[in-house]
XYZ file of C-alpha atoms in Angstrom:
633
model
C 84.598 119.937 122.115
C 83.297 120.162 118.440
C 85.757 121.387 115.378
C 85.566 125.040 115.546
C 86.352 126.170 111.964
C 87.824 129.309 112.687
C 90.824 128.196 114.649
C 91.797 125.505 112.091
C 93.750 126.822 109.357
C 95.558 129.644 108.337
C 94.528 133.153 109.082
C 96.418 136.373 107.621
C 96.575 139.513 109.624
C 98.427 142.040 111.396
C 98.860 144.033 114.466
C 98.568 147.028 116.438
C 101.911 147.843 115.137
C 100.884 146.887 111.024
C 103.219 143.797 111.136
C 101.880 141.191 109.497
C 101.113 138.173 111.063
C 99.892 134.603 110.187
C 98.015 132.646 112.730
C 98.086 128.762 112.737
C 96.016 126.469 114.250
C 96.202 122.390 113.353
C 94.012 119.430 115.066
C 96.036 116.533 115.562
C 93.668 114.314 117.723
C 95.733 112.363 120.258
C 99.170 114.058 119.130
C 100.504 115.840 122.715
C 103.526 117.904 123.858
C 103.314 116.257 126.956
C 103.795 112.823 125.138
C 107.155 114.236 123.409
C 105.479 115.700 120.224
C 106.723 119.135 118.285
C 105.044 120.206 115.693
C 106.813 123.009 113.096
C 105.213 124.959 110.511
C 107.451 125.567 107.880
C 106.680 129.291 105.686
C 107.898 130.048 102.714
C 106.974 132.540 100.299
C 105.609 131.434 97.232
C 107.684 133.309 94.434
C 111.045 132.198 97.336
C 110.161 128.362 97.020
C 111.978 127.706 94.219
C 115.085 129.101 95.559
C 118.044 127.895 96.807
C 119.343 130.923 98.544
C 115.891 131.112 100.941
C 115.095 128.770 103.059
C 111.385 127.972 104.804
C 111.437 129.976 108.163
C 110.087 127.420 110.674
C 107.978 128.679 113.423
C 107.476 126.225 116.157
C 103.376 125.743 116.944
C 102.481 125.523 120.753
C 100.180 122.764 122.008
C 96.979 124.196 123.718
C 96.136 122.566 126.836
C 92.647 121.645 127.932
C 92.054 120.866 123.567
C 90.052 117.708 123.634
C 91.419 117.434 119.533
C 94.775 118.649 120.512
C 94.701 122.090 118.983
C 98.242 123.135 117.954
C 98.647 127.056 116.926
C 101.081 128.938 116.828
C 101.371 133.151 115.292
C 104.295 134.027 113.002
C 105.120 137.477 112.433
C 105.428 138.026 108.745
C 108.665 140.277 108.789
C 111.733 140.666 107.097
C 114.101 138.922 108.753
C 118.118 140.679 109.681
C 119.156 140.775 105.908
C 118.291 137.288 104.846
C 117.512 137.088 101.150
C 114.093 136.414 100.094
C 110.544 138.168 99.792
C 110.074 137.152 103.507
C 107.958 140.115 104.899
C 106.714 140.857 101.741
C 102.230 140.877 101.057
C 101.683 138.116 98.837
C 100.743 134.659 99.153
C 102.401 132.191 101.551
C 103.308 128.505 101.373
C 103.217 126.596 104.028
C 103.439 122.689 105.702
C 103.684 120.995 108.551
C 106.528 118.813 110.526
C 105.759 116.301 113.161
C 109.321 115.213 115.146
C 108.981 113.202 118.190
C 111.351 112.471 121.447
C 111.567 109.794 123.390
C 110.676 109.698 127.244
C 113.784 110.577 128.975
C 115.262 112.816 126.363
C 117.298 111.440 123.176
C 117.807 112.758 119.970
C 114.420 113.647 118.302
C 113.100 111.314 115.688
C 111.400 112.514 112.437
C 107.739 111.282 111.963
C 106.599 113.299 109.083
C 109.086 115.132 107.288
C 105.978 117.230 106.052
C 102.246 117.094 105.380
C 99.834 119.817 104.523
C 96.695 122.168 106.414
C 94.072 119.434 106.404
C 91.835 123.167 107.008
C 93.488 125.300 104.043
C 91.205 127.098 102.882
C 93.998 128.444 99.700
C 96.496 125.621 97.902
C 99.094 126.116 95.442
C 98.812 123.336 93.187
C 99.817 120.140 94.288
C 99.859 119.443 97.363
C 101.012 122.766 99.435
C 98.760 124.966 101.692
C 98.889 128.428 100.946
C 97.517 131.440 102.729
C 97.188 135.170 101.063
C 98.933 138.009 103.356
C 97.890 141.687 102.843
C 97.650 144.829 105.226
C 94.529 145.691 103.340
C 92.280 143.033 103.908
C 91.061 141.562 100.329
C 87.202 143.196 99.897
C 84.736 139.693 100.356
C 83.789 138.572 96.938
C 80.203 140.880 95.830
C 77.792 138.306 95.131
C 74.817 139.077 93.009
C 73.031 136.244 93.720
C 70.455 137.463 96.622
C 67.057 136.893 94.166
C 68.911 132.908 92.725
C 66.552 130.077 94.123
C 67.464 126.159 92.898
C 65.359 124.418 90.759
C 63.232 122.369 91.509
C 64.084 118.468 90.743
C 61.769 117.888 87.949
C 63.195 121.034 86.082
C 66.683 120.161 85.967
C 68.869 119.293 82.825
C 72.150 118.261 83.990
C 75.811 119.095 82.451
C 78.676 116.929 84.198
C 82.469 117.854 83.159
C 85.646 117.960 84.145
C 87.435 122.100 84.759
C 90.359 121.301 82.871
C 89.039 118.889 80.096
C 86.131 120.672 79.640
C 87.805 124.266 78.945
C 90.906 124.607 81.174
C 89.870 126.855 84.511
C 86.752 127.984 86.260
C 86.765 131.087 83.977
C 86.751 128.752 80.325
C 83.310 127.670 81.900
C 81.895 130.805 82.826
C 82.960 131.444 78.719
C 81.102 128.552 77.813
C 77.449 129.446 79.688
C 76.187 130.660 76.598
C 76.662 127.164 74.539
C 75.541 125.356 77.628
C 72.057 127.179 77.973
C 71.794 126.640 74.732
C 71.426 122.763 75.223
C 68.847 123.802 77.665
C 71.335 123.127 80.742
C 70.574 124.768 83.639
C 72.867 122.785 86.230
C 76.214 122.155 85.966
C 77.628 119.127 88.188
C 81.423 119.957 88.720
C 83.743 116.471 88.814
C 85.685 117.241 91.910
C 87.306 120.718 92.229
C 89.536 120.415 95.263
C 93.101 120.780 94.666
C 94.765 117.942 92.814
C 98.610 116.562 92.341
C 100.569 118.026 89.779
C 99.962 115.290 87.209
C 96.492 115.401 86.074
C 94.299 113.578 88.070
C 90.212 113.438 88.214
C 90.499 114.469 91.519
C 88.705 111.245 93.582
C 92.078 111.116 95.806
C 91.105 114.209 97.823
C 93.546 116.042 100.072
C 92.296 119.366 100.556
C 88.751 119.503 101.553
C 88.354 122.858 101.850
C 90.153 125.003 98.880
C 89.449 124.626 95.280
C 92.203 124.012 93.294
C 94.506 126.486 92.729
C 95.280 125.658 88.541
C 91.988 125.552 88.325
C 91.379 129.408 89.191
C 90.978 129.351 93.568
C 88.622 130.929 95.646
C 88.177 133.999 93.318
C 87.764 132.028 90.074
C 85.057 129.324 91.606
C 83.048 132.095 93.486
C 82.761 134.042 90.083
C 81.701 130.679 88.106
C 79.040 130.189 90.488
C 77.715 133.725 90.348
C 77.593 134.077 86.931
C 75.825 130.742 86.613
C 73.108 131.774 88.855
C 73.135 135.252 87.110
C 72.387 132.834 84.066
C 69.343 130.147 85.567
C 72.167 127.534 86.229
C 72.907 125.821 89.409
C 76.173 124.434 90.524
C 76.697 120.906 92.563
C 80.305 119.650 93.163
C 81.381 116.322 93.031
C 82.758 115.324 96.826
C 84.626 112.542 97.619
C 84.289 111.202 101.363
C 84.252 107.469 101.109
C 88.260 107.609 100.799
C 90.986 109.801 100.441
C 94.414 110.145 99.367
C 97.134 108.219 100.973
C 98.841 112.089 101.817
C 96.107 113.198 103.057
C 97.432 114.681 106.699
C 94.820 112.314 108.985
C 95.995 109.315 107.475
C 99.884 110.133 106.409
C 100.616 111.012 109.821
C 99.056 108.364 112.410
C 100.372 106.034 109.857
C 103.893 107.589 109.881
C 103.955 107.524 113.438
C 102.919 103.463 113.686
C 106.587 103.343 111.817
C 108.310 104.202 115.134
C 108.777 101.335 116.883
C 108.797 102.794 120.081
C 106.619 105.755 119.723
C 103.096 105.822 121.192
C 100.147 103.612 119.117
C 97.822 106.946 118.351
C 94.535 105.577 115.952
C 93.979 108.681 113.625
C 90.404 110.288 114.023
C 89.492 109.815 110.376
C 90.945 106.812 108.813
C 90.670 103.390 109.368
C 92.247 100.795 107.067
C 91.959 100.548 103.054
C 89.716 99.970 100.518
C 89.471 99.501 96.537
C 89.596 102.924 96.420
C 92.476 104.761 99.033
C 92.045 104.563 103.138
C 88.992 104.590 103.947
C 87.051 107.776 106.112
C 85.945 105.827 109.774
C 81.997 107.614 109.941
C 82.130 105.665 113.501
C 84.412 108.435 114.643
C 82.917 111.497 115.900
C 85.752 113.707 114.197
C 84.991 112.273 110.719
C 81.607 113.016 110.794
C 82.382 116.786 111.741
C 84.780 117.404 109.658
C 82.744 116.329 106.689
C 79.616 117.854 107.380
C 81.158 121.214 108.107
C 83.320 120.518 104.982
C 79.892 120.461 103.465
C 78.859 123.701 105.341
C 81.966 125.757 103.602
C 80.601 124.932 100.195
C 77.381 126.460 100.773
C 78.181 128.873 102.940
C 81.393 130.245 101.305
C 80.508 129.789 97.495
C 77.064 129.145 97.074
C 76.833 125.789 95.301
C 73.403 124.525 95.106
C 74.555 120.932 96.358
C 76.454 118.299 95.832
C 76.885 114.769 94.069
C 78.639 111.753 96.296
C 81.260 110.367 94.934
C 80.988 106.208 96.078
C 77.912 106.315 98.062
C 77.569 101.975 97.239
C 80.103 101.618 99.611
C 79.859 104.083 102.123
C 75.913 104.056 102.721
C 75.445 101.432 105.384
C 71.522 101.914 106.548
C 69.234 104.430 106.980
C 70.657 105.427 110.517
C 74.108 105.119 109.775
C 76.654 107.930 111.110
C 78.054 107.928 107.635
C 76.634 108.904 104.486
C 72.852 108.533 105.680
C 73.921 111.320 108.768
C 75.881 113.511 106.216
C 73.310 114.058 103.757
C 70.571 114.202 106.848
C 72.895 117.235 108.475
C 73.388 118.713 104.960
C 69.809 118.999 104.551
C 68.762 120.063 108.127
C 71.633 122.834 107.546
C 70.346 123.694 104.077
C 67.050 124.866 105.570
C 68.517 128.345 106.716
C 69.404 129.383 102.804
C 67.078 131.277 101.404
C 68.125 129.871 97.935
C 66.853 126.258 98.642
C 63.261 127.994 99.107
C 62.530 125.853 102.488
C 59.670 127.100 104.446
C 56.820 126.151 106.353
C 55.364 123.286 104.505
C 57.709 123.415 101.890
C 61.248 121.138 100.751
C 64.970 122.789 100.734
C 65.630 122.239 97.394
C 69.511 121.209 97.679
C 70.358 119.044 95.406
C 72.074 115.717 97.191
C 72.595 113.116 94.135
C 73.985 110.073 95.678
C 76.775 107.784 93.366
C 74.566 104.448 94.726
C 74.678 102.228 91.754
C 73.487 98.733 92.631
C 71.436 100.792 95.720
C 69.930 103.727 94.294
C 65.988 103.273 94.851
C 67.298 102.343 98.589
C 69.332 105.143 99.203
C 66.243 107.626 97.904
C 63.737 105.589 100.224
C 65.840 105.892 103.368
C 68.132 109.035 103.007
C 67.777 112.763 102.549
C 68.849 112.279 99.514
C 66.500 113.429 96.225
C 68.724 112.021 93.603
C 71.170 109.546 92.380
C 73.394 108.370 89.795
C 72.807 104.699 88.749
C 74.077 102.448 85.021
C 70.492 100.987 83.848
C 69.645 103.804 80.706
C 73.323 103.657 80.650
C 74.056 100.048 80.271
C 71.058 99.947 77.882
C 71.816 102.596 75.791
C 75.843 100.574 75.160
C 74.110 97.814 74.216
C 71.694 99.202 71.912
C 74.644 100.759 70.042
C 76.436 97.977 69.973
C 73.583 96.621 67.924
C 71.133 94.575 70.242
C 67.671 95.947 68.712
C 65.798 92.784 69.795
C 62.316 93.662 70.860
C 63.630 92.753 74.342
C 65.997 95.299 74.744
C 64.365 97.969 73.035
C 61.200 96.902 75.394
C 63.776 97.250 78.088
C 64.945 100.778 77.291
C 61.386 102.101 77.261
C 60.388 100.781 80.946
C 64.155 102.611 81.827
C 62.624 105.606 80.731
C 59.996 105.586 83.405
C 61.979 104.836 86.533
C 58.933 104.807 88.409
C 57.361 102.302 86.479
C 56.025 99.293 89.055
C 57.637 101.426 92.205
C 61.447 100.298 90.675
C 61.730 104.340 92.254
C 60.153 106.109 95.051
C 58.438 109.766 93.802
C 58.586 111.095 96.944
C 60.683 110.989 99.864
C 59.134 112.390 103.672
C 61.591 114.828 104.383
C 61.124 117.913 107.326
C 59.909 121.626 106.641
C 61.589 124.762 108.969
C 59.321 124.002 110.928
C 60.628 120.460 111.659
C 57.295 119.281 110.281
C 56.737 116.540 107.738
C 56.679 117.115 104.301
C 57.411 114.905 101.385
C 60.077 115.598 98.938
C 60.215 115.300 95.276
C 63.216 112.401 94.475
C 64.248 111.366 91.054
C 67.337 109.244 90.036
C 69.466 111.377 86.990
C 69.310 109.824 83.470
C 72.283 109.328 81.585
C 73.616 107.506 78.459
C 77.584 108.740 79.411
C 79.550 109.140 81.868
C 83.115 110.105 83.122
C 83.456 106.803 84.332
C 82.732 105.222 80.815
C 84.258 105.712 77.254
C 82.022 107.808 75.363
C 78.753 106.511 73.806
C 79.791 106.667 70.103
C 82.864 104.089 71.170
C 80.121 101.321 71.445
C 78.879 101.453 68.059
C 81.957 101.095 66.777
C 85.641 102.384 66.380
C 88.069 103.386 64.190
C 92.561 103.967 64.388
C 94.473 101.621 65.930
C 96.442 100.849 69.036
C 95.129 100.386 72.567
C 92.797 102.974 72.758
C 90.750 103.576 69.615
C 88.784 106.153 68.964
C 85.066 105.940 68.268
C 83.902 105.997 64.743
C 82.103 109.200 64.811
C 80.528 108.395 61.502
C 77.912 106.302 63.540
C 76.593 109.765 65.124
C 73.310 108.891 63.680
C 72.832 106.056 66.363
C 72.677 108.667 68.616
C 70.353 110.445 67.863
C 67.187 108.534 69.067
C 69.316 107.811 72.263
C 69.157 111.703 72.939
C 65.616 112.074 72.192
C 65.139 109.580 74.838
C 66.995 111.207 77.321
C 65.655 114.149 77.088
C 62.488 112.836 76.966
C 62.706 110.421 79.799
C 61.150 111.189 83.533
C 64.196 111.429 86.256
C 67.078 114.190 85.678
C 68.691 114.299 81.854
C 72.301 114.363 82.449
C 74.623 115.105 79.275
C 78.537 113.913 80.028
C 81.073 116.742 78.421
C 80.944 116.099 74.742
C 78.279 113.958 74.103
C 76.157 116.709 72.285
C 78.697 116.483 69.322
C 79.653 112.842 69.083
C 83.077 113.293 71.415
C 85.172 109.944 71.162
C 86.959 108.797 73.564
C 87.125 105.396 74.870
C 88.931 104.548 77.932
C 91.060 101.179 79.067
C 88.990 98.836 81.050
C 90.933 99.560 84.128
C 93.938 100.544 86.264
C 95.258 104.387 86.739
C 95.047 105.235 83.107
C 91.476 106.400 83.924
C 92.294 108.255 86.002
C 94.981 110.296 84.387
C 93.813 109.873 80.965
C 92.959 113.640 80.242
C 90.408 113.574 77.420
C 90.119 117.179 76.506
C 86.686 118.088 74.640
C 87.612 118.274 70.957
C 85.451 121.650 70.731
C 86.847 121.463 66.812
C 83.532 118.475 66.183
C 81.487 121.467 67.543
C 82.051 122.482 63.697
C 81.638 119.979 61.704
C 78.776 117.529 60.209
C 78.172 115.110 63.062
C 78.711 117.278 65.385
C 76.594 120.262 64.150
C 73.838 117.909 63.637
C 73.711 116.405 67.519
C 74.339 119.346 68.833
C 70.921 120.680 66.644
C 69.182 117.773 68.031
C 69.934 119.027 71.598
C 69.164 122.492 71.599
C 65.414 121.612 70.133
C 65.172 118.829 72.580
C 66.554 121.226 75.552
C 63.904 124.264 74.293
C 61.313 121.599 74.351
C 61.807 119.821 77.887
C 62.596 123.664 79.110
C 58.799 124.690 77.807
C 57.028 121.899 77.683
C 55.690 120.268 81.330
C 54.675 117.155 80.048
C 58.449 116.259 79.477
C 58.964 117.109 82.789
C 56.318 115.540 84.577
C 56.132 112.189 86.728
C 53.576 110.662 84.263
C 54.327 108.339 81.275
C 53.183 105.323 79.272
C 54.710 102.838 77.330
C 52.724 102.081 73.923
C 53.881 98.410 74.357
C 51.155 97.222 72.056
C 51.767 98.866 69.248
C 55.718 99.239 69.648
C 57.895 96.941 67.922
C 55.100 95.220 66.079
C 57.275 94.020 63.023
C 59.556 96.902 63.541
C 62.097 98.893 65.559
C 60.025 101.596 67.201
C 59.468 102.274 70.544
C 56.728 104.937 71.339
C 55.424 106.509 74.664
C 53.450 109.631 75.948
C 54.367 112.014 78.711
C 51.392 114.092 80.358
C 50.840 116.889 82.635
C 47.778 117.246 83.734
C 45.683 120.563 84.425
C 47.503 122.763 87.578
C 46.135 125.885 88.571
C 46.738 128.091 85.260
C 48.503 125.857 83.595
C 46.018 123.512 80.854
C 46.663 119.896 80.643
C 49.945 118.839 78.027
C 50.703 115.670 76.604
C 53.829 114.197 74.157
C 53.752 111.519 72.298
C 57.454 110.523 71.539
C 58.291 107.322 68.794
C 62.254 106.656 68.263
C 62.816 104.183 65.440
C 66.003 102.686 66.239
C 66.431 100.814 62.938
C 67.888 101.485 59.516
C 65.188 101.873 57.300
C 62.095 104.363 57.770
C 59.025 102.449 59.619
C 55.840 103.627 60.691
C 53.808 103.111 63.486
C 49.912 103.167 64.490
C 49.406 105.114 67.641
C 46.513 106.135 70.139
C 46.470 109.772 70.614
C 44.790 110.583 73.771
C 43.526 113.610 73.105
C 41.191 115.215 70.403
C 42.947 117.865 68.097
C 46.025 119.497 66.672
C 49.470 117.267 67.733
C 52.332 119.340 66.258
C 55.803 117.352 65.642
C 58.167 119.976 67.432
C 61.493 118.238 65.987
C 61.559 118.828 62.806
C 57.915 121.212 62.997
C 57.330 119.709 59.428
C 53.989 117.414 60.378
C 51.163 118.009 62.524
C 48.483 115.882 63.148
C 44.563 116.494 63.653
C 43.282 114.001 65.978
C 39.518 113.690 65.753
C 38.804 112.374 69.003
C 40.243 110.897 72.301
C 41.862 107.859 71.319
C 41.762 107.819 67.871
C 44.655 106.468 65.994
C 46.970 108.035 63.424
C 49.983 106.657 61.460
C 52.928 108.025 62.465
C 56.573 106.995 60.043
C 59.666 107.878 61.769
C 63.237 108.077 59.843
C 65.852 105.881 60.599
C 67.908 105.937 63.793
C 65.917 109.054 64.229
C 62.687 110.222 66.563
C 59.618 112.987 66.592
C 58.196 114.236 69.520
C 54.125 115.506 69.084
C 52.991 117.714 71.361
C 49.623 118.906 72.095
């Protein structure tokens, strides 16, 4: 029998008599009354918790017979209770966890196995690591979405935003605050780090334990729906960051079988999701048919419930295995396939859903786009590059090497396409692209590299180097693949993080909005609202075409040039760009082949244009220092 979502969880009601009631239901695979297993849920009521006078009422849950995952349920009437202190009875919102006790064949006193672990199903947490569930006798009105005419982008039109809720502006509502500045950089998708509720101390949220519920600090179900909605309502789409390689050592399908393994006596029960450790936290087992349920329909909830437009995978090195795996290579196969029936994604006959499934491969990302429904991933190279090159190495060879970075698809390093299934099951092939990125999360920020400033062990970067940035930008944002900016980088942010261990994990670096305001940051953040305008308008810097002018770069100098072309489709003429980033010093100039005949207009600065005579004549082109242009024609 398959995981039926909507007798997992916890379900507010009330009956023919308007008593309120909460209804229970918890898998625990293996995990019988027969065998000598109780489970208790334990209820409290969230402004009682602190307390001391109230205790939890505990309502013992009944195993269902004939459940092939061991259903466990139980209904507790939500009513104040002969006198006892407390808001028991009361409409609000509910805390609740779970208690697993276990008795030996024969009788005996009953042995604690978990003293408590949370709804692996909550679909509401309080923050930390509590399930929570809202009771009401008028049912809450279903959020109004206003999102029936939104359709995702397509690949090739996507500039990316990744950040963090709290760093980034504190809850789901700072963001919807900040959509204004962020279309302004030309962003119109925003890839959420993970948004599932977290510990109490701050944590980036790659320990999951609540699959289902976004985090309660962050604003819940209300404030998440409303972030998405008013993105759409703004041209921006939404992926979340999901985490299914691993998961926290709480979480309930691995705290519990392993709790039980601590009973010397008690039966040897293998949990349905986990199976051993990794670098990372216990490991998800794709072998087991549970797993693979309860992550696809984990999936399903996200796109069903609040509309995100897909999702990025958090580890996908390690948990991609081959192209018929049951693990990541089934999840994002199912995702798609499921993704088909929402009108937003655009799929039709003969056409691509357009969910956006951006796989963390690094080391493996051209394999994972060749042999999984994936169409994007995250991988280092521009990243790596782009360290270096502020560090300082501007030999010809790495500047030579950032250029064929640029053009992932140069010599078939990247697939273009990927053959992928219509609605009508027929083949179709897909537009794939891996994103482009010269910051991270994962890494300190960019201006770190090129050097740093204050003492002690975590300096901050010396943001008087912005200017080393700024060709790095105009190469992002000029590159083929998916531009991704990391929270910050528009205005120089500077914070570098320790090489390893949990500092970088709970290290919150909160955006210093105050550089929004001054000179290095006013001047990036210029830079990236003429380069977002220009990728936004321009098709050539969005197209799959580009060439390296390796001839006639870094002849003598530290300029690396390229064009970008679109050619002639349907009403839309032909485009080209012709982009030269001088990554030295001192100004230097630069003899280029313009392909086409007539008026090339540089649209950074708008203070030069060119008249080309004819195709493939040559003009001079001198670029400031650590600085680019961009031509169009």
């Amino acid at each position: 029998m398959p995981i039926n979502p909507n007798e997992a969880g916890a379900f507010s009601s009330t009956d023919a008599a308007g008593n309120l009631l909460i209804k229970f239901g918890l898998y625990l695979p293996g995990i019988r009354k027969p065998d000598g297993f109780e489970v208790v849920v334990r209820i409290i009521h969230r402004d009682d918790r602190f307390d001391p006078a109230v205790p939890p009422v505990d309502v013992p849950m009944a195993w269902q017979q004939g459940s092939s995952l061991d259903l466990w349920s139980a209904e507790a009437k939500v009513t104040p209770g002969g006198g006892s202190p407390g808001r028991f009875g009361s409409e609000g919102t509910y805390l609740y966890r779970y208690q697993l006790s276990w008795t030996p064949p024969g009788g005996g006193t009953p042995q604690l196995v978990t003293r408590w672990f949370t709804d692996p199903f909550a679909r509401q947490a309080e923050i930390g690591r509590l399930a929570a569930v809202t009771v009401t006798r008028n049912p809450v009105a279903s959020f109004a979405w206003s999102d029936n005419a939104w359709r995702t982008p397509e690949l090739d039109d996507l500039i990316v935003y990744e950040l963090q809720v709290e760093q980034f502006n504190d809850t789901f509502g700072g963001i919807v605050d900040r959509l204004d500045y962020l279309k302004s950089l030309g962003v119109n998708c925003l890839e959420l780090m993970p948004v599932t509720s977290t510990k109490l101390d701050f944590d980036w949220g790659y320990g999951p334990v609540h699959y289902w519920a976004p985090h309660a600090a962050f604003g819940g179900e209300a404030g998440l729906k409303r972030l998405v909605d008013s993105c759409h309502a703004r041209g921006v789409a939404v992926i979340l960051d999901v985490v299914y390689q691993h998961v926290d050592p709480f979480f309930p399908y691995c705290v519990v079988y392993q709790d039980l393994r601590k009973l010397s006596n008690a039966p040897r029960i293998d949990s349905p999701m986990i199976d051993g450790d990794g670098p990372f936290g216990p490991m998800i087992d794709f072998s087991r048919t549970f797993a693979q349920e309860f992550c696809r329909l984990a999936n399903r909830h996200w796109l069903d419930e609040y509309h995100v437009d897909g999702f990025r995978y958090d580890e996908v090195t390690d948990l991609y295995q081959g192209p018929t795996d049951t693990a990541y290579a089934m999840l994002a196969y199912e995702t798609y396939r499921y993704s088909r029936g929402i009108d937003r994604f655009g799929c039709g006959p003969g056409t691509y859903s357009r969910i956006i499934q951006c796989a963390e491969a690094l080391g493996r990302a051209p394999e994972v786009l060749r042999n999984t429904y994936t169409n994007s991933a995250w991988q280092d190279d521009l990243l790596n590059r782009a360290e270096n090159i502020a560090r300082g190495d501007l030999s010809a060879g790495s500047l030579s090497d950032l250029a064929h970075l640029l053009d992932p698809f140069f010599a078939g390093r990247y697939p273009n396409t990927k053959t992928a299934v219509d609605s009508a099951d027929q083949n179709v092939e897909m537009p794939v692209a891996p994103f482009q990125y010269i910051s991270t999360h994962d890494h300190s920020n960019l201006i770190s590299f090129a050097g740093t400033s204050g003492t002690g062990p975590l300096p901050e970067g010396d943001r008087s180097q912005f200017f080393k940035l700024q060709p790095l930008l105009i190469a992002l944002y000029t590159s083929q693949g998916v531009p991704m900016l990391w929270e910050g980088e528009e205005f120089a942010d500077n914070y570098t993080l320790p090489g390893d261990g949990l500092a970088r994990v709970h290290l919150r670096r909160d955006v210093h909005w105050e550089y929004f305001y001054d000179d290095y940051g006013t001047a990036l953040i210029r830079l990236c609202r003429i380069l977002g305008r220009l990728r936004t308008a321009n098709r050539a810097l969005r197209s799959r075409e580009s060439y390296f002018y390796y001839q006639q770069s870094l002849a003598g100098n530290t300029i690396v040039a390229y064009h970008r072309h679109a050619p002639a489709a349907g009403p839309n003429p032909e485009q080209y760009a012709i982009v030269a980033l001088n990554f030295g010093s001192e100004p230097s100039s630069i003899n280029l082949p313009f392909p086409k005949a007539g008026n090339w207009i540089e649209s950074v600065d708008g203070g030069n244009t060119l008249t080309i005579a004819s195709n493939g004549a040559f003009a001079a082109v001198t670029v400031p220092p650590w600085y680019g242009f961009v031509f169009l024609h």
